[in-house]
Amino acid sequence: MRIPLVAGNWKMHGNRASNRALLDAILAGIAGLEGVECAVCVPFPYLGEVAGRLADTKLAWGAQNLSEHAQGAHTGEVSAAMLKEFGCRYVIVGHSERRQLYGETDAAAAAKFAAVLGQGMTPILCLGETLHEREAGRTEEVVGRQLEAVLLLNRNFGNAVVAYEPVWAIGTGRTATPEQAQEVHAFLRKRLAPGTRLLYGGSVKKDNAAALFAMRDIDGGLIGGASLVAADFIGIVQAAARAAQQKD
Ligand code: PEP
């Protein structure tokens, strides 16, 4: 039985005051929930403060990126050891915005994945095809290639989490249908250990979360926009907890 995970990706949003209000509301909303794990992945400058606020709570936290290098002359970069030093648990790796806007390659994502595991943290590896690739019938080829690059470099996949995030569904309001998402998850599942958690990401909202999470191979979600609104994020976490009970 895989415990579902709902992870928020705040991207480049927030400020100290809005972060505090958001975390307080989320903590209150998830207080009584069992059978689900949740986390927020926040911008670097806020990690220390968020770590302090979330100590001894059931909300974990993570980063959105890191350097594949251990240390050295890499101006502007943040290493895995730096994140680990103050208790980081999750790191998003290979998000489509990193791949598309910052030229991150499959090989770089694989090296970052290794850096996260090397410090005993949990990578959330993002895979996904563009609309063009989907329409050309290349979805499995693309996500298979992205996953293979990581598996090649990382024989030990550890407790890593994989997030299938079709690029055409991220921040667009256009969600994959539960069946479309399940089809890709089933494809990925065959290549992973049975206990690996497979999240879906791409315009998950509190109104469509239940149908997605009901799918056999969907173990929660990576949530962008809706993770910035406490009631929406809480609704999604509740949907994941209910789905897990029904799958039991
Ligand atoms: C994401 O950023 O990983 C994401 C899934 O964003 P959104 O939920 O806004 O589509």
PDB file of C-alpha atoms and ligand atoms in Angstrom:
ATOM      1  CA  MET A   1       0.000   0.000   0.000  1.00  0.00           C
ATOM      2  CA  ARG A   2       1.503   3.331  -1.055  1.00  0.00           C
ATOM      3  CA  ILE A   3       0.716   6.281   1.216  1.00  0.00           C
ATOM      4  CA  PRO A   4      -0.417   9.145  -1.025  1.00  0.00           C
ATOM      5  CA  LEU A   5       1.596  12.349  -1.167  1.00  0.00           C
ATOM      6  CA  VAL A   6       0.290  15.793  -2.045  1.00  0.00           C
ATOM      7  CA  ALA A   7       3.130  18.255  -2.644  1.00  0.00           C
ATOM      8  CA  GLY A   8       2.649  21.951  -3.328  1.00  0.00           C
ATOM      9  CA  ASN A   9       5.013  23.705  -5.723  1.00  0.00           C
ATOM     10  CA  TRP A  10       4.894  27.383  -4.840  1.00  0.00           C
ATOM     11  CA  LYS A  11       7.136  28.280  -7.800  1.00  0.00           C
ATOM     12  CA  MET A  12       8.284  31.932  -7.542  1.00  0.00           C
ATOM     13  CA  HIS A  13       5.358  33.146  -5.447  1.00  0.00           C
ATOM     14  CA  GLY A  14       4.889  34.392  -1.910  1.00  0.00           C
ATOM     15  CA  ASN A  15       6.417  36.689   0.660  1.00  0.00           C
ATOM     16  CA  ARG A  16       7.107  36.259   4.350  1.00  0.00           C
ATOM     17  CA  ALA A  17       3.687  37.431   5.476  1.00  0.00           C
ATOM     18  CA  SER A  18       1.674  35.522   2.880  1.00  0.00           C
ATOM     19  CA  ASN A  19       3.742  32.372   3.515  1.00  0.00           C
ATOM     20  CA  ARG A  20       2.993  32.532   7.247  1.00  0.00           C
ATOM     21  CA  ALA A  21      -0.736  32.958   6.645  1.00  0.00           C
ATOM     22  CA  LEU A  22      -0.803  30.149   4.069  1.00  0.00           C
ATOM     23  CA  LEU A  23       1.086  27.698   6.293  1.00  0.00           C
ATOM     24  CA  ASP A  24      -1.048  28.493   9.346  1.00  0.00           C
ATOM     25  CA  ALA A  25      -4.225  27.859   7.359  1.00  0.00           C
ATOM     26  CA  ILE A  26      -2.917  24.628   5.815  1.00  0.00           C
ATOM     27  CA  LEU A  27      -1.732  23.301   9.182  1.00  0.00           C
ATOM     28  CA  ALA A  28      -5.154  23.970  10.698  1.00  0.00           C
ATOM     29  CA  GLY A  29      -6.897  22.337   7.724  1.00  0.00           C
ATOM     30  CA  ILE A  30      -4.864  19.116   7.712  1.00  0.00           C
ATOM     31  CA  ALA A  31      -4.686  18.682  11.493  1.00  0.00           C
ATOM     32  CA  GLY A  32      -7.059  15.718  11.753  1.00  0.00           C
ATOM     33  CA  LEU A  33      -6.194  14.005   8.485  1.00  0.00           C
ATOM     34  CA  GLU A  34      -4.681  10.515   8.488  1.00  0.00           C
ATOM     35  CA  GLY A  35      -3.367   8.284   5.746  1.00  0.00           C
ATOM     36  CA  VAL A  36      -1.868  11.001   3.564  1.00  0.00           C
ATOM     37  CA  GLU A  37       1.440  12.879   3.514  1.00  0.00           C
ATOM     38  CA  CYS A  38       1.781  16.453   2.379  1.00  0.00           C
ATOM     39  CA  ALA A  39       4.573  18.880   1.680  1.00  0.00           C
ATOM     40  CA  VAL A  40       5.267  22.343   0.309  1.00  0.00           C
ATOM     41  CA  CYS A  41       8.217  23.136  -1.980  1.00  0.00           C
ATOM     42  CA  VAL A  42       9.122  26.764  -1.434  1.00  0.00           C
ATOM     43  CA  PRO A  43      11.543  29.323  -2.936  1.00  0.00           C
ATOM     44  CA  PHE A  44      15.103  29.189  -1.546  1.00  0.00           C
ATOM     45  CA  PRO A  45      15.062  32.413   0.527  1.00  0.00           C
ATOM     46  CA  TYR A  46      12.121  31.182   2.589  1.00  0.00           C
ATOM     47  CA  LEU A  47      13.366  27.656   3.314  1.00  0.00           C
ATOM     48  CA  GLY A  48      14.893  28.456   6.699  1.00  0.00           C
ATOM     49  CA  GLU A  49      11.843  30.291   7.956  1.00  0.00           C
ATOM     50  CA  VAL A  50       9.462  27.646   6.631  1.00  0.00           C
ATOM     51  CA  ALA A  51      11.613  24.914   8.212  1.00  0.00           C
ATOM     52  CA  GLY A  52      11.203  26.635  11.578  1.00  0.00           C
ATOM     53  CA  ARG A  53       7.443  27.033  11.216  1.00  0.00           C
ATOM     54  CA  LEU A  54       6.934  23.422  10.114  1.00  0.00           C
ATOM     55  CA  ALA A  55       9.198  21.734  12.685  1.00  0.00           C
ATOM     56  CA  ASP A  56       7.234  19.017  14.514  1.00  0.00           C
ATOM     57  CA  THR A  57       4.188  19.407  12.270  1.00  0.00           C
ATOM     58  CA  LYS A  58       2.774  16.938   9.759  1.00  0.00           C
ATOM     59  CA  LEU A  59       3.544  19.230   6.820  1.00  0.00           C
ATOM     60  CA  ALA A  60       6.948  18.453   5.269  1.00  0.00           C
ATOM     61  CA  TRP A  61       8.892  20.893   3.133  1.00  0.00           C
ATOM     62  CA  GLY A  62      11.198  20.843   0.194  1.00  0.00           C
ATOM     63  CA  ALA A  63      13.042  22.850  -2.438  1.00  0.00           C
ATOM     64  CA  GLN A  64      12.223  23.318  -6.105  1.00  0.00           C
ATOM     65  CA  ASN A  65      15.687  22.843  -7.583  1.00  0.00           C
ATOM     66  CA  LEU A  66      19.350  22.387  -6.675  1.00  0.00           C
ATOM     67  CA  SER A  67      22.786  22.156  -8.259  1.00  0.00           C
ATOM     68  CA  GLU A  68      24.108  18.831  -9.478  1.00  0.00           C
ATOM     69  CA  HIS A  69      27.533  19.923  -8.174  1.00  0.00           C
ATOM     70  CA  ALA A  70      28.609  19.226  -4.609  1.00  0.00           C
ATOM     71  CA  GLN A  71      30.335  22.604  -4.067  1.00  0.00           C
ATOM     72  CA  GLY A  72      32.636  25.097  -5.715  1.00  0.00           C
ATOM     73  CA  ALA A  73      32.608  28.054  -8.100  1.00  0.00           C
ATOM     74  CA  HIS A  74      28.953  27.912  -9.147  1.00  0.00           C
ATOM     75  CA  THR A  75      27.659  31.413  -8.520  1.00  0.00           C
ATOM     76  CA  GLY A  76      23.972  31.488  -7.728  1.00  0.00           C
ATOM     77  CA  GLU A  77      23.612  27.744  -7.179  1.00  0.00           C
ATOM     78  CA  VAL A  78      22.515  25.819  -4.070  1.00  0.00           C
ATOM     79  CA  SER A  79      23.949  22.384  -3.218  1.00  0.00           C
ATOM     80  CA  ALA A  80      22.250  19.290  -1.862  1.00  0.00           C
ATOM     81  CA  ALA A  81      24.367  19.465   1.307  1.00  0.00           C
ATOM     82  CA  MET A  82      23.174  23.036   1.977  1.00  0.00           C
ATOM     83  CA  LEU A  83      19.550  21.941   1.753  1.00  0.00           C
ATOM     84  CA  LYS A  84      20.184  18.870   3.860  1.00  0.00           C
ATOM     85  CA  GLU A  85      21.949  20.887   6.544  1.00  0.00           C
ATOM     86  CA  PHE A  86      18.759  22.440   7.743  1.00  0.00           C
ATOM     87  CA  GLY A  87      16.434  19.508   7.286  1.00  0.00           C
ATOM     88  CA  CYS A  88      15.115  19.603   3.730  1.00  0.00           C
ATOM     89  CA  ARG A  89      13.138  16.454   2.885  1.00  0.00           C
ATOM     90  CA  TYR A  90      12.017  16.790  -0.774  1.00  0.00           C
ATOM     91  CA  VAL A  91      13.597  18.378  -3.842  1.00  0.00           C
ATOM     92  CA  ILE A  92      11.762  18.768  -7.148  1.00  0.00           C
ATOM     93  CA  VAL A  93      13.989  17.677 -10.025  1.00  0.00           C
ATOM     94  CA  GLY A  94      13.464  18.140 -13.757  1.00  0.00           C
ATOM     95  CA  HIS A  95      10.326  20.280 -13.557  1.00  0.00           C
ATOM     96  CA  SER A  96       9.182  21.175 -17.077  1.00  0.00           C
ATOM     97  CA  GLU A  97       9.758  24.872 -16.350  1.00  0.00           C
ATOM     98  CA  ARG A  98      13.412  24.071 -15.594  1.00  0.00           C
ATOM     99  CA  ARG A  99      13.630  21.970 -18.762  1.00  0.00           C
ATOM    100  CA  GLN A 100      11.864  24.486 -21.001  1.00  0.00           C
ATOM    101  CA  LEU A 101      12.929  27.872 -19.622  1.00  0.00           C
ATOM    102  CA  TYR A 102      16.404  27.019 -18.346  1.00  0.00           C
ATOM    103  CA  GLY A 103      17.523  24.347 -20.798  1.00  0.00           C
ATOM    104  CA  GLU A 104      17.795  21.590 -18.197  1.00  0.00           C
ATOM    105  CA  THR A 105      18.612  18.348 -20.009  1.00  0.00           C
ATOM    106  CA  ASP A 106      17.685  14.751 -19.140  1.00  0.00           C
ATOM    107  CA  ALA A 107      21.320  14.254 -18.077  1.00  0.00           C
ATOM    108  CA  ALA A 108      21.256  17.279 -15.768  1.00  0.00           C
ATOM    109  CA  ALA A 109      18.006  16.084 -14.192  1.00  0.00           C
ATOM    110  CA  ALA A 110      19.627  12.665 -13.647  1.00  0.00           C
ATOM    111  CA  ALA A 111      22.683  14.254 -11.989  1.00  0.00           C
ATOM    112  CA  LYS A 112      20.490  16.415  -9.747  1.00  0.00           C
ATOM    113  CA  PHE A 113      18.455  13.348  -8.817  1.00  0.00           C
ATOM    114  CA  ALA A 114      21.695  11.608  -7.758  1.00  0.00           C
ATOM    115  CA  ALA A 115      22.722  14.661  -5.712  1.00  0.00           C
ATOM    116  CA  VAL A 116      19.410  14.620  -3.814  1.00  0.00           C
ATOM    117  CA  LEU A 117      19.597  10.893  -3.070  1.00  0.00           C
ATOM    118  CA  GLY A 118      23.256  11.239  -2.108  1.00  0.00           C
ATOM    119  CA  GLN A 119      22.230  13.492   0.782  1.00  0.00           C
ATOM    120  CA  GLY A 120      19.444  11.164   1.891  1.00  0.00           C
ATOM    121  CA  MET A 121      16.660  13.458   0.677  1.00  0.00           C
ATOM    122  CA  THR A 122      13.758  12.487  -1.582  1.00  0.00           C
ATOM    123  CA  PRO A 123      13.708  13.623  -5.205  1.00  0.00           C
ATOM    124  CA  ILE A 124      10.377  14.390  -6.827  1.00  0.00           C
ATOM    125  CA  LEU A 125      11.268  13.656 -10.435  1.00  0.00           C
ATOM    126  CA  CYS A 126       9.028  15.384 -12.995  1.00  0.00           C
ATOM    127  CA  LEU A 127       8.396  13.805 -16.388  1.00  0.00           C
ATOM    128  CA  GLY A 128       6.026  14.928 -19.108  1.00  0.00           C
ATOM    129  CA  GLU A 129       5.394  15.471 -22.780  1.00  0.00           C
ATOM    130  CA  THR A 130       4.481  18.652 -24.656  1.00  0.00           C
ATOM    131  CA  LEU A 131       1.194  18.982 -26.525  1.00  0.00           C
ATOM    132  CA  HIS A 132       3.052  18.607 -29.793  1.00  0.00           C
ATOM    133  CA  GLU A 133       4.634  15.366 -28.598  1.00  0.00           C
ATOM    134  CA  ARG A 134       1.296  14.012 -27.358  1.00  0.00           C
ATOM    135  CA  GLU A 135      -0.429  14.828 -30.618  1.00  0.00           C
ATOM    136  CA  ALA A 136       2.375  13.083 -32.489  1.00  0.00           C
ATOM    137  CA  GLY A 137       1.709   9.943 -30.406  1.00  0.00           C
ATOM    138  CA  ARG A 138       5.099  10.232 -28.682  1.00  0.00           C
ATOM    139  CA  THR A 139       4.040  10.460 -25.023  1.00  0.00           C
ATOM    140  CA  GLU A 140       5.471   7.097 -23.943  1.00  0.00           C
ATOM    141  CA  GLU A 141       8.666   7.615 -25.925  1.00  0.00           C
ATOM    142  CA  VAL A 142       9.261  10.997 -24.242  1.00  0.00           C
ATOM    143  CA  VAL A 143       8.470  10.083 -20.635  1.00  0.00           C
ATOM    144  CA  GLY A 144      10.267   6.747 -21.131  1.00  0.00           C
ATOM    145  CA  ARG A 145      13.389   8.584 -22.328  1.00  0.00           C
ATOM    146  CA  GLN A 146      13.264  11.078 -19.435  1.00  0.00           C
ATOM    147  CA  LEU A 147      12.921   8.250 -16.912  1.00  0.00           C
ATOM    148  CA  GLU A 148      15.573   6.085 -18.559  1.00  0.00           C
ATOM    149  CA  ALA A 149      18.162   8.884 -18.269  1.00  0.00           C
ATOM    150  CA  VAL A 150      17.626   8.931 -14.515  1.00  0.00           C
ATOM    151  CA  LEU A 151      17.594   5.137 -14.140  1.00  0.00           C
ATOM    152  CA  LEU A 152      20.854   4.869 -16.105  1.00  0.00           C
ATOM    153  CA  LEU A 153      22.692   7.042 -13.623  1.00  0.00           C
ATOM    154  CA  ASN A 154      20.820   5.896 -10.526  1.00  0.00           C
ATOM    155  CA  ARG A 155      20.649   2.160 -10.084  1.00  0.00           C
ATOM    156  CA  ASN A 156      19.348   2.825  -6.627  1.00  0.00           C
ATOM    157  CA  PHE A 157      16.093   4.732  -7.059  1.00  0.00           C
ATOM    158  CA  GLY A 158      15.743   4.889  -3.273  1.00  0.00           C
ATOM    159  CA  ASN A 159      12.516   6.339  -1.976  1.00  0.00           C
ATOM    160  CA  ALA A 160      12.241   8.750  -4.922  1.00  0.00           C
ATOM    161  CA  VAL A 161       8.840  10.010  -6.022  1.00  0.00           C
ATOM    162  CA  VAL A 162       7.912  10.406  -9.691  1.00  0.00           C
ATOM    163  CA  ALA A 163       5.471  13.063 -10.909  1.00  0.00           C
ATOM    164  CA  TYR A 164       3.884  12.693 -14.343  1.00  0.00           C
ATOM    165  CA  GLU A 165       3.181  16.255 -15.439  1.00  0.00           C
ATOM    166  CA  PRO A 166       2.007  16.698 -19.021  1.00  0.00           C
ATOM    167  CA  VAL A 167       3.463  20.052 -20.034  1.00  0.00           C
ATOM    168  CA  TRP A 168       0.218  21.057 -21.755  1.00  0.00           C
ATOM    169  CA  ALA A 169      -1.635  20.732 -18.446  1.00  0.00           C
ATOM    170  CA  ILE A 170       0.700  22.781 -16.234  1.00  0.00           C
ATOM    171  CA  GLY A 171      -0.748  26.142 -15.287  1.00  0.00           C
ATOM    172  CA  THR A 172      -3.142  26.003 -18.245  1.00  0.00           C
ATOM    173  CA  GLY A 173      -6.352  24.932 -16.523  1.00  0.00           C
ATOM    174  CA  ARG A 174      -6.396  21.993 -18.936  1.00  0.00           C
ATOM    175  CA  THR A 175      -6.118  18.764 -16.902  1.00  0.00           C
ATOM    176  CA  ALA A 176      -5.402  15.327 -18.313  1.00  0.00           C
ATOM    177  CA  THR A 177      -8.487  13.148 -17.940  1.00  0.00           C
ATOM    178  CA  PRO A 178      -8.139  10.525 -15.206  1.00  0.00           C
ATOM    179  CA  GLU A 179      -7.941   7.881 -17.943  1.00  0.00           C
ATOM    180  CA  GLN A 180      -5.193   9.732 -19.849  1.00  0.00           C
ATOM    181  CA  ALA A 181      -3.191  10.148 -16.665  1.00  0.00           C
ATOM    182  CA  GLN A 182      -3.736   6.528 -15.584  1.00  0.00           C
ATOM    183  CA  GLU A 183      -2.541   5.268 -18.962  1.00  0.00           C
ATOM    184  CA  VAL A 184       0.824   7.022 -18.582  1.00  0.00           C
ATOM    185  CA  HIS A 185       1.089   6.065 -14.910  1.00  0.00           C
ATOM    186  CA  ALA A 186       0.553   2.395 -15.797  1.00  0.00           C
ATOM    187  CA  PHE A 187       3.317   2.698 -18.413  1.00  0.00           C
ATOM    188  CA  LEU A 188       5.690   4.236 -15.856  1.00  0.00           C
ATOM    189  CA  ARG A 189       4.686   1.818 -13.099  1.00  0.00           C
ATOM    190  CA  LYS A 190       6.026  -1.124 -15.118  1.00  0.00           C
ATOM    191  CA  ARG A 191       9.467   0.489 -15.068  1.00  0.00           C
ATOM    192  CA  LEU A 192       9.533   1.243 -11.330  1.00  0.00           C
ATOM    193  CA  ALA A 193       9.518  -0.663  -8.059  1.00  0.00           C
ATOM    194  CA  PRO A 194       5.967  -1.424  -6.849  1.00  0.00           C
ATOM    195  CA  GLY A 195       6.370   0.872  -3.829  1.00  0.00           C
ATOM    196  CA  THR A 196       7.424   3.976  -5.805  1.00  0.00           C
ATOM    197  CA  ARG A 197       4.886   6.764  -5.491  1.00  0.00           C
ATOM    198  CA  LEU A 198       3.651   8.181  -8.784  1.00  0.00           C
ATOM    199  CA  LEU A 199       2.031  11.610  -8.563  1.00  0.00           C
ATOM    200  CA  TYR A 200       0.000  13.389 -11.210  1.00  0.00           C
ATOM    201  CA  GLY A 201       0.550  17.116 -11.781  1.00  0.00           C
ATOM    202  CA  GLY A 202      -1.099  19.578 -14.135  1.00  0.00           C
ATOM    203  CA  SER A 203      -3.992  21.853 -13.144  1.00  0.00           C
ATOM    204  CA  VAL A 204      -5.127  19.651 -10.256  1.00  0.00           C
ATOM    205  CA  LYS A 205      -7.888  21.487  -8.377  1.00  0.00           C
ATOM    206  CA  LYS A 206     -10.065  20.503  -5.459  1.00  0.00           C
ATOM    207  CA  ASP A 207     -12.910  19.711  -7.876  1.00  0.00           C
ATOM    208  CA  ASN A 208     -11.006  17.321 -10.141  1.00  0.00           C
ATOM    209  CA  ALA A 209      -8.636  15.771  -7.572  1.00  0.00           C
ATOM    210  CA  ALA A 210     -10.960  12.973  -6.418  1.00  0.00           C
ATOM    211  CA  ALA A 211     -11.441  11.533  -9.922  1.00  0.00           C
ATOM    212  CA  LEU A 212      -7.687  11.614 -10.616  1.00  0.00           C
ATOM    213  CA  PHE A 213      -6.680  10.126  -7.269  1.00  0.00           C
ATOM    214  CA  ALA A 214      -9.238   7.323  -7.655  1.00  0.00           C
ATOM    215  CA  MET A 215      -7.100   5.885 -10.460  1.00  0.00           C
ATOM    216  CA  ARG A 216      -5.170   2.766  -9.459  1.00  0.00           C
ATOM    217  CA  ASP A 217      -1.687   4.067 -10.236  1.00  0.00           C
ATOM    218  CA  ILE A 218      -2.080   7.691  -9.119  1.00  0.00           C
ATOM    219  CA  ASP A 219      -0.683   8.137  -5.617  1.00  0.00           C
ATOM    220  CA  GLY A 220      -1.346  11.835  -5.083  1.00  0.00           C
ATOM    221  CA  GLY A 221      -0.407  15.048  -6.827  1.00  0.00           C
ATOM    222  CA  LEU A 222       2.150  17.758  -7.435  1.00  0.00           C
ATOM    223  CA  ILE A 223       0.145  20.952  -7.189  1.00  0.00           C
ATOM    224  CA  GLY A 224       1.124  24.366  -8.551  1.00  0.00           C
ATOM    225  CA  GLY A 225      -1.473  27.148  -8.587  1.00  0.00           C
ATOM    226  CA  ALA A 226      -3.904  25.480  -6.202  1.00  0.00           C
ATOM    227  CA  SER A 227      -1.195  25.060  -3.553  1.00  0.00           C
ATOM    228  CA  LEU A 228      -1.171  28.830  -3.040  1.00  0.00           C
ATOM    229  CA  VAL A 229      -4.773  28.894  -1.817  1.00  0.00           C
ATOM    230  CA  ALA A 230      -5.139  27.133   1.539  1.00  0.00           C
ATOM    231  CA  ALA A 231      -8.747  25.965   1.038  1.00  0.00           C
ATOM    232  CA  ASP A 232      -7.910  24.530  -2.382  1.00  0.00           C
ATOM    233  CA  PHE A 233      -4.764  22.757  -1.202  1.00  0.00           C
ATOM    234  CA  ILE A 234      -6.569  21.337   1.843  1.00  0.00           C
ATOM    235  CA  GLY A 235      -9.420  20.132  -0.394  1.00  0.00           C
ATOM    236  CA  ILE A 236      -6.894  18.287  -2.566  1.00  0.00           C
ATOM    237  CA  VAL A 237      -5.197  16.700   0.464  1.00  0.00           C
ATOM    238  CA  GLN A 238      -8.625  15.591   1.742  1.00  0.00           C
ATOM    239  CA  ALA A 239      -9.408  14.061  -1.662  1.00  0.00           C
ATOM    240  CA  ALA A 240      -6.127  12.101  -1.524  1.00  0.00           C
ATOM    241  CA  ALA A 241      -6.915  10.801   1.976  1.00  0.00           C
ATOM    242  CA  ARG A 242     -10.408   9.684   0.885  1.00  0.00           C
ATOM    243  CA  ALA A 243      -9.069   8.019  -2.269  1.00  0.00           C
ATOM    244  CA  ALA A 244      -6.511   6.084  -0.210  1.00  0.00           C
ATOM    245  CA  GLN A 245      -9.263   4.795   2.115  1.00  0.00           C
ATOM    246  CA  GLN A 246     -11.289   3.629  -0.863  1.00  0.00           C
ATOM    247  CA  LYS A 247      -8.308   1.841  -2.427  1.00  0.00           C
ATOM    248  CA  ASP A 248      -7.532   0.049   0.854  1.00  0.00           C
TER     249      ASP A 248
HETATM  250  C1  PEP B   1       3.415  22.368 -11.282  1.00  0.00           C
HETATM  251  O1  PEP B   1       3.933  23.468 -11.237  1.00  0.00           O
HETATM  252  O2  PEP B   1       4.105  21.371 -11.071  1.00  0.00           O
HETATM  253  C2  PEP B   1       1.978  22.283 -11.584  1.00  0.00           C
HETATM  254  C3  PEP B   1       1.449  21.099 -11.698  1.00  0.00           C
HETATM  255  O3  PEP B   1       1.304  23.476 -11.724  1.00  0.00           O
HETATM  256  P1  PEP B   1      -0.303  23.653 -11.839  1.00  0.00           P
HETATM  257  O4  PEP B   1      -0.938  22.809 -10.760  1.00  0.00           O
HETATM  258  O5  PEP B   1      -0.536  25.116 -11.629  1.00  0.00           O
HETATM  259  O6  PEP B   1      -0.708  23.189 -13.212  1.00  0.00           O
END
